[in-house]
C-alpha cells in the first residue's frame, strides 16, 4: 500500500515523472503471484517477493557497501565519518554520561546527519512500548480519529491474550479454541461516519474515566476479568526501577490498562481492534497536525511532547550541530556537474582532511577538502526547541512517499527522526524531485537528523524489510513482552521530532 499521508504538493504524483519516483520504484515491495501448473492445469498460486536491486543502498555499518554505492551512483555520494559523544540516558535530565558514537555526513546532502545505533536497546524498548500503548491514546489524534473518533485502549483490545485454558487443549479442540478467540476479539461498537460522532463523544467520556485509572487489573466487557497485561506491568516495573516520574503520570495521562466497554465489545458491528491496530498509520504528539489543511492546529488539546523525546532530540541535535551548519555556498557545490558513472571497482579513498575528520571519498570525484574550503560554518540562530512529533507506523508494503516537511514555522530548526523495529530504506534527495536521491539503510536505534539544506529536501521511505531479524539486543530487551515483540518484529515505527510553533 502506498502511504501518502502528507497529501498536497509534497506527494509523488505518478509513474516515471522524476528520478525520485524512479528510486522509490526501485526499492518498493512487490509480490508476484506464481501459478503452479500440474498436468497442464493451474494448481494453486504462491506469492513470491520480487528481489529488489539493493546494490546502491548505503549501509553505514558496512564500509564495503559505501564504496559500492558510491561507484554506482551518478551523483557524488561519498560519506564522511565523524566521532561524536552521545548521552546515554535520555530519561534523566541530570545524566551526564556520554558514550562515543559515529555520525555520518554526506557531501551531496549537506545538513543530513545519520547516527547508527544512537539509541540504546533499553530506550528503544521504552519508545516502542510507548508508541504502541501510549502515544495513540487520546487526546492524540491518529489516522483513525477522523472516522472513528479517539480509540482508547486500542493496543489492549487488540492484544488481549487468548484464554489460558487453551493450553490444555489438543488438536481440533485447540483449533476450535483459536477460532473462538478470534471470533471473540474485541470489535468497535460503532462503524461508519455516523459512528465517528458517537465514538468521539464516548471516547471523551471514557478518556475522562480512564485518566483516573492506573495499571494492572482490567475490567473487560461481558463481566469482570483480570489480566496481567504485559505492557502495563513492564511500564510499572520500568517506572519503579528508574524511580522517575513517567511523562504520562506527570502529564496526567497514564497508559490506560482498561478496555472501555462503551467502545470495544466482543461482538460489535465495527472493525476489530486487531484490524484497527493493523491500519494505524500515524499519531501526533504536541500540536495536532491537520492533514487536509496542512497546518498545525491552534487551540485543540494534545498530548505534550514527552520529555524523553525532547531530551533525546535536543541532546542528539546538539551533539551534531557542528556537522550541519552550512551556508549557501554549499548549495553551489551541489550544482557541480554530475560525475560520469565510475566503474564498479573504483571504490573510495580514505583520507584525512584539514578539519581532522576521516573521509571516504570517491576516487577522482569531488574533493571533500575543496567542499570544506567552500564551507563556512554557521551556528543556528537559536537552539533546537522541539514541541511536537509525528509517530509513523509501517507494516510490510507500506511506504511514505517522497515529501517535504515544510509547514513548520522555523525551517532552520532540524528534524530528529528515530527508527524503531524493522529495517527500512530512507531516501533523501534534493529540493526538487529531479535530484537523484541517496538510499540509506536505517535500522532500529538509528537516528536521522535533517538540518540545514537537507531540512528542505525531499525524503521518503519506499521499503520496510519485515523479513529481517531484529537486533538481538532489542529482542532480548523485549523478551518479557511477547505481544510487543511479535508486533514490532513485523513492523517499523518512526518518531520524527520537530519544532512546529
Ligand atoms: O519514517 C521515516 O523514517 C521518515 C518519516 C518522515 O519523513 C516524517 O515523518 O516526516
Ligand atoms: Fe518527513
Short mmCIF file of C-alpha atoms in Angstrom, two decimals, residues 72-335:
data_model
loop_
_atom_site.label_atom_id
_atom_site.label_comp_id
_atom_site.label_asym_id
_atom_site.label_seq_id
_atom_site.Cartn_x
_atom_site.Cartn_y
_atom_site.Cartn_z
CA UNK A 72 27.24 3.10 -9.00
CA UNK A 73 25.58 6.47 -8.49
CA UNK A 74 25.78 9.31 -10.93
CA UNK A 75 25.85 11.90 -8.16
CA UNK A 76 28.86 12.46 -5.95
CA UNK A 77 27.72 10.41 -2.99
CA UNK A 78 30.64 9.89 -0.63
CA UNK A 79 30.29 9.59 3.08
CA UNK A 80 32.25 11.20 5.89
CA UNK A 81 32.50 9.67 9.35
CA UNK A 82 32.84 11.79 12.47
CA UNK A 83 33.42 10.88 16.11
CA UNK A 84 30.82 12.30 18.44
CA UNK A 85 29.85 11.82 22.09
CA UNK A 86 26.24 10.98 22.89
CA UNK A 87 24.23 10.98 26.08
CA UNK A 88 23.34 7.51 27.22
CA UNK A 89 20.25 8.17 29.31
CA UNK A 90 17.56 10.42 27.91
CA UNK A 91 15.16 9.83 30.78
CA UNK A 92 17.21 11.74 33.23
CA UNK A 93 17.91 15.38 32.50
CA UNK A 94 20.70 15.36 35.08
CA UNK A 95 22.51 12.41 33.48
CA UNK A 96 25.85 13.38 32.03
CA UNK A 97 27.39 10.10 30.97
CA UNK A 98 28.37 10.27 27.31
CA UNK A 99 29.45 7.44 25.08
CA UNK A 100 31.43 7.63 21.83
CA UNK A 101 29.46 7.14 18.61
CA UNK A 102 29.92 7.63 14.87
CA UNK A 103 27.95 10.20 12.91
CA UNK A 104 27.91 10.22 9.10
CA UNK A 105 27.50 13.17 6.76
CA UNK A 106 27.04 13.23 3.01
CA UNK A 107 28.70 15.92 0.90
CA UNK A 108 25.87 15.62 -1.61
CA UNK A 109 23.32 16.30 1.13
CA UNK A 110 24.67 18.97 3.48
CA UNK A 111 22.74 19.01 6.72
CA UNK A 112 21.92 15.30 6.64
CA UNK A 113 23.49 13.52 9.61
CA UNK A 114 22.90 9.85 10.37
CA UNK A 115 23.91 8.27 13.67
CA UNK A 116 23.63 4.47 13.56
CA UNK A 117 22.74 2.93 16.91
CA UNK A 118 22.26 6.28 18.65
CA UNK A 119 19.52 4.88 20.89
CA UNK A 120 20.26 2.04 23.33
CA UNK A 121 18.07 -1.06 23.16
CA UNK A 122 16.62 -0.21 26.58
CA UNK A 123 15.44 3.18 25.34
CA UNK A 124 14.28 1.64 22.03
CA UNK A 125 12.14 -0.79 24.03
CA UNK A 126 10.64 2.06 26.05
CA UNK A 127 9.87 4.06 22.90
CA UNK A 128 8.32 1.07 21.13
CA UNK A 129 6.08 0.32 24.10
CA UNK A 130 5.04 3.96 24.40
CA UNK A 131 4.47 4.31 20.65
CA UNK A 132 2.09 1.36 20.70
CA UNK A 133 0.41 1.69 24.03
CA UNK A 134 0.52 5.35 25.00
CA UNK A 135 1.09 7.74 22.10
CA UNK A 136 -2.03 6.77 20.08
CA UNK A 137 -4.24 7.24 23.13
CA UNK A 138 -6.48 10.30 23.45
CA UNK A 139 -6.04 13.21 23.25
CA UNK A 140 -3.55 12.38 20.46
CA UNK A 141 -5.09 12.19 17.03
CA UNK A 142 -4.36 9.22 14.79
CA UNK A 143 -5.31 8.41 11.21
CA UNK A 144 -8.42 6.73 12.70
CA UNK A 145 -9.67 9.83 14.52
CA UNK A 146 -11.49 11.44 11.62
CA UNK A 147 -13.62 8.39 11.01
CA UNK A 148 -13.95 6.73 14.41
CA UNK A 149 -13.07 9.37 16.98
CA UNK A 150 -10.47 8.55 19.60
CA UNK A 151 -9.94 4.87 20.32
CA UNK A 152 -8.83 4.49 23.93
CA UNK A 153 -7.47 1.07 24.82
CA UNK A 154 -6.68 0.14 21.19
CA UNK A 155 -3.47 -1.76 21.95
CA UNK A 156 -5.01 -3.66 24.83
CA UNK A 157 -8.16 -4.54 22.92
CA UNK A 158 -6.03 -5.78 20.00
CA UNK A 159 -3.62 -7.89 22.02
CA UNK A 160 -5.76 -9.43 24.72
CA UNK A 161 -4.23 -12.84 25.44
CA UNK A 162 -6.01 -15.98 24.24
CA UNK A 163 -7.89 -17.69 27.09
CA UNK A 164 -5.46 -19.66 29.29
CA UNK A 165 -7.43 -22.93 29.19
CA UNK A 166 -6.33 -23.23 25.54
CA UNK A 167 -3.01 -24.66 26.72
CA UNK A 168 -4.60 -27.87 27.97
CA UNK A 169 -6.43 -28.49 24.72
CA UNK A 170 -5.12 -30.61 21.91
CA UNK A 171 -5.69 -30.96 18.15
CA UNK A 172 -9.15 -30.00 17.00
CA UNK A 173 -10.21 -28.57 20.35
CA UNK A 174 -7.24 -26.22 20.25
CA UNK A 175 -8.15 -25.11 16.72
CA UNK A 176 -11.74 -24.50 17.77
CA UNK A 177 -10.49 -22.53 20.73
CA UNK A 178 -8.29 -20.39 18.46
CA UNK A 179 -11.20 -19.73 16.13
CA UNK A 180 -13.34 -18.84 19.10
CA UNK A 181 -10.69 -16.48 20.46
CA UNK A 182 -10.51 -14.80 17.07
CA UNK A 183 -14.27 -14.54 16.82
CA UNK A 184 -14.32 -13.11 20.29
CA UNK A 185 -11.68 -10.49 19.63
CA UNK A 186 -12.82 -7.01 20.51
CA UNK A 187 -14.73 -5.06 17.93
CA UNK A 188 -15.77 -1.46 17.76
CA UNK A 189 -19.26 -0.66 18.94
CA UNK A 190 -19.61 1.78 16.05
CA UNK A 191 -18.86 1.89 12.37
CA UNK A 192 -19.04 4.36 9.50
CA UNK A 193 -19.06 8.16 9.50
CA UNK A 194 -22.07 8.41 11.81
CA UNK A 195 -20.29 6.13 14.21
CA UNK A 196 -17.42 8.58 14.36
CA UNK A 197 -19.52 11.18 16.14
CA UNK A 198 -20.80 8.65 18.62
CA UNK A 199 -17.34 7.26 19.15
CA UNK A 200 -15.84 10.68 19.66
CA UNK A 201 -18.39 11.53 22.37
CA UNK A 202 -17.89 8.19 24.04
CA UNK A 203 -14.15 8.48 23.82
CA UNK A 204 -14.12 11.79 25.65
CA UNK A 205 -16.19 10.30 28.43
CA UNK A 206 -14.07 7.17 28.59
CA UNK A 207 -10.82 9.14 28.50
CA UNK A 208 -12.04 11.13 31.49
CA UNK A 209 -12.86 7.93 33.35
CA UNK A 210 -9.57 6.37 32.29
CA UNK A 211 -7.43 9.23 33.44
CA UNK A 212 -8.15 8.18 36.99
CA UNK A 213 -7.30 4.52 36.35
CA UNK A 214 -3.87 3.00 36.97
CA UNK A 215 -2.02 -0.06 35.75
CA UNK A 216 -2.69 -3.78 36.10
CA UNK A 217 -6.14 -5.19 36.61
CA UNK A 218 -8.55 -4.73 33.79
CA UNK A 219 -12.24 -4.89 33.59
CA UNK A 220 -13.47 -6.00 30.21
CA UNK A 221 -16.84 -6.19 28.57
CA UNK A 222 -19.08 -9.07 29.48
CA UNK A 223 -18.11 -9.37 33.10
CA UNK A 224 -15.17 -8.91 35.41
CA UNK A 225 -11.94 -10.28 34.21
CA UNK A 226 -8.45 -9.73 35.46
CA UNK A 227 -5.42 -9.98 33.26
CA UNK A 228 -1.86 -9.08 33.91
CA UNK A 229 -1.22 -7.26 30.72
CA UNK A 230 2.44 -7.41 29.87
CA UNK A 231 2.70 -3.76 28.85
CA UNK A 232 1.09 -2.47 31.98
CA UNK A 233 3.45 -4.48 34.15
CA UNK A 234 6.51 -3.64 32.14
CA UNK A 235 5.81 0.07 32.32
CA UNK A 236 5.19 -0.08 36.03
CA UNK A 237 8.36 -2.07 36.52
CA UNK A 238 10.35 0.41 34.48
CA UNK A 239 8.97 3.27 36.47
CA UNK A 240 9.81 1.64 39.77
CA UNK A 241 13.30 0.72 38.64
CA UNK A 242 14.13 4.10 37.27
CA UNK A 243 12.45 5.88 40.17
CA UNK A 244 11.41 8.66 37.95
CA UNK A 245 8.03 10.12 37.37
CA UNK A 246 6.88 8.99 33.96
CA UNK A 247 5.88 11.51 31.35
CA UNK A 248 2.43 10.07 31.31
CA UNK A 249 1.89 10.37 35.01
CA UNK A 250 3.42 13.79 35.28
CA UNK A 251 1.33 14.93 32.35
CA UNK A 252 -1.74 13.34 33.86
CA UNK A 253 -2.18 10.71 31.16
CA UNK A 254 -1.33 7.22 32.30
CA UNK A 255 -1.14 4.36 29.87
CA UNK A 256 -4.68 3.00 30.18
CA UNK A 257 -4.91 -0.66 31.00
CA UNK A 258 -8.67 -0.71 30.67
CA UNK A 259 -10.52 -1.61 27.57
CA UNK A 260 -13.51 0.74 27.64
CA UNK A 261 -16.58 -1.40 27.25
CA UNK A 262 -18.50 1.51 25.71
CA UNK A 263 -16.16 1.31 22.73
CA UNK A 264 -14.87 -2.26 22.47
CA UNK A 265 -17.17 -5.26 22.75
CA UNK A 266 -16.73 -8.86 21.72
CA UNK A 267 -19.42 -8.73 19.05
CA UNK A 268 -19.55 -5.10 17.94
CA UNK A 269 -20.63 -4.14 14.42
CA UNK A 270 -17.40 -2.27 13.67
CA UNK A 271 -13.95 -3.50 12.70
CA UNK A 272 -11.90 -5.48 15.20
CA UNK A 273 -9.24 -3.91 17.37
CA UNK A 274 -6.67 -6.10 15.58
CA UNK A 275 -7.69 -4.59 12.23
CA UNK A 276 -7.59 -1.09 13.65
CA UNK A 277 -4.11 -1.64 15.07
CA UNK A 278 -3.03 -3.10 11.75
CA UNK A 279 -4.23 0.04 9.99
CA UNK A 280 -2.74 2.50 12.48
CA UNK A 281 -0.51 4.76 10.35
CA UNK A 282 0.31 7.78 12.45
CA UNK A 283 -0.29 9.54 15.72
CA UNK A 284 0.73 13.02 16.76
CA UNK A 285 2.42 14.36 19.86
CA UNK A 286 2.33 18.08 20.57
CA UNK A 287 0.16 20.40 18.45
CA UNK A 288 -2.12 18.31 16.24
CA UNK A 289 -1.47 18.38 12.54
CA UNK A 290 -4.44 18.96 10.26
CA UNK A 291 -3.57 16.85 7.23
CA UNK A 292 -6.12 18.37 4.88
CA UNK A 293 -5.25 21.98 5.68
CA UNK A 294 -1.56 21.00 6.08
CA UNK A 295 -1.12 23.10 9.17
CA UNK A 296 -0.65 22.67 12.89
CA UNK A 297 -3.89 23.38 14.71
CA UNK A 298 -4.17 26.06 17.34
CA UNK A 299 -6.33 25.53 20.36
CA UNK A 300 -7.08 21.80 20.18
CA UNK A 301 -5.97 19.72 23.14
CA UNK A 302 -2.97 17.49 22.61
CA UNK A 303 -0.53 15.20 24.39
CA UNK A 304 2.57 17.30 25.03
CA UNK A 305 5.84 16.08 23.57
CA UNK A 306 7.07 13.55 26.17
CA UNK A 307 10.24 14.66 27.93
CA UNK A 308 12.21 11.59 26.82
CA UNK A 309 11.69 12.64 23.18
CA UNK A 310 12.58 16.24 23.94
CA UNK A 311 15.76 15.28 25.84
CA UNK A 312 16.80 12.75 23.25
CA UNK A 313 16.32 15.01 20.24
CA UNK A 314 17.88 18.09 21.85
CA UNK A 315 20.96 16.22 23.03
CA UNK A 316 21.45 14.50 19.67
CA UNK A 317 20.92 17.72 17.73
CA UNK A 318 23.48 19.43 19.98
CA UNK A 319 25.98 16.62 19.56
CA UNK A 320 25.93 17.01 15.77
CA UNK A 321 25.33 20.76 15.35
CA UNK A 322 28.88 21.31 14.12
CA UNK A 323 28.19 18.88 11.32
CA UNK A 324 25.11 20.51 9.90
CA UNK A 325 25.53 24.20 9.77
CA UNK A 326 26.40 25.01 6.24
CA UNK A 327 25.96 28.19 4.32
CA UNK A 328 24.52 28.88 0.90
CA UNK A 329 27.86 28.27 -0.76
CA UNK A 330 27.41 24.59 -0.15
CA UNK A 331 24.47 24.56 -2.43
CA UNK A 332 26.88 25.84 -5.05
CA UNK A 333 28.98 22.71 -4.89
CA UNK A 334 25.84 20.62 -5.19
CA UNK A 335 25.29 22.12 -8.62
#
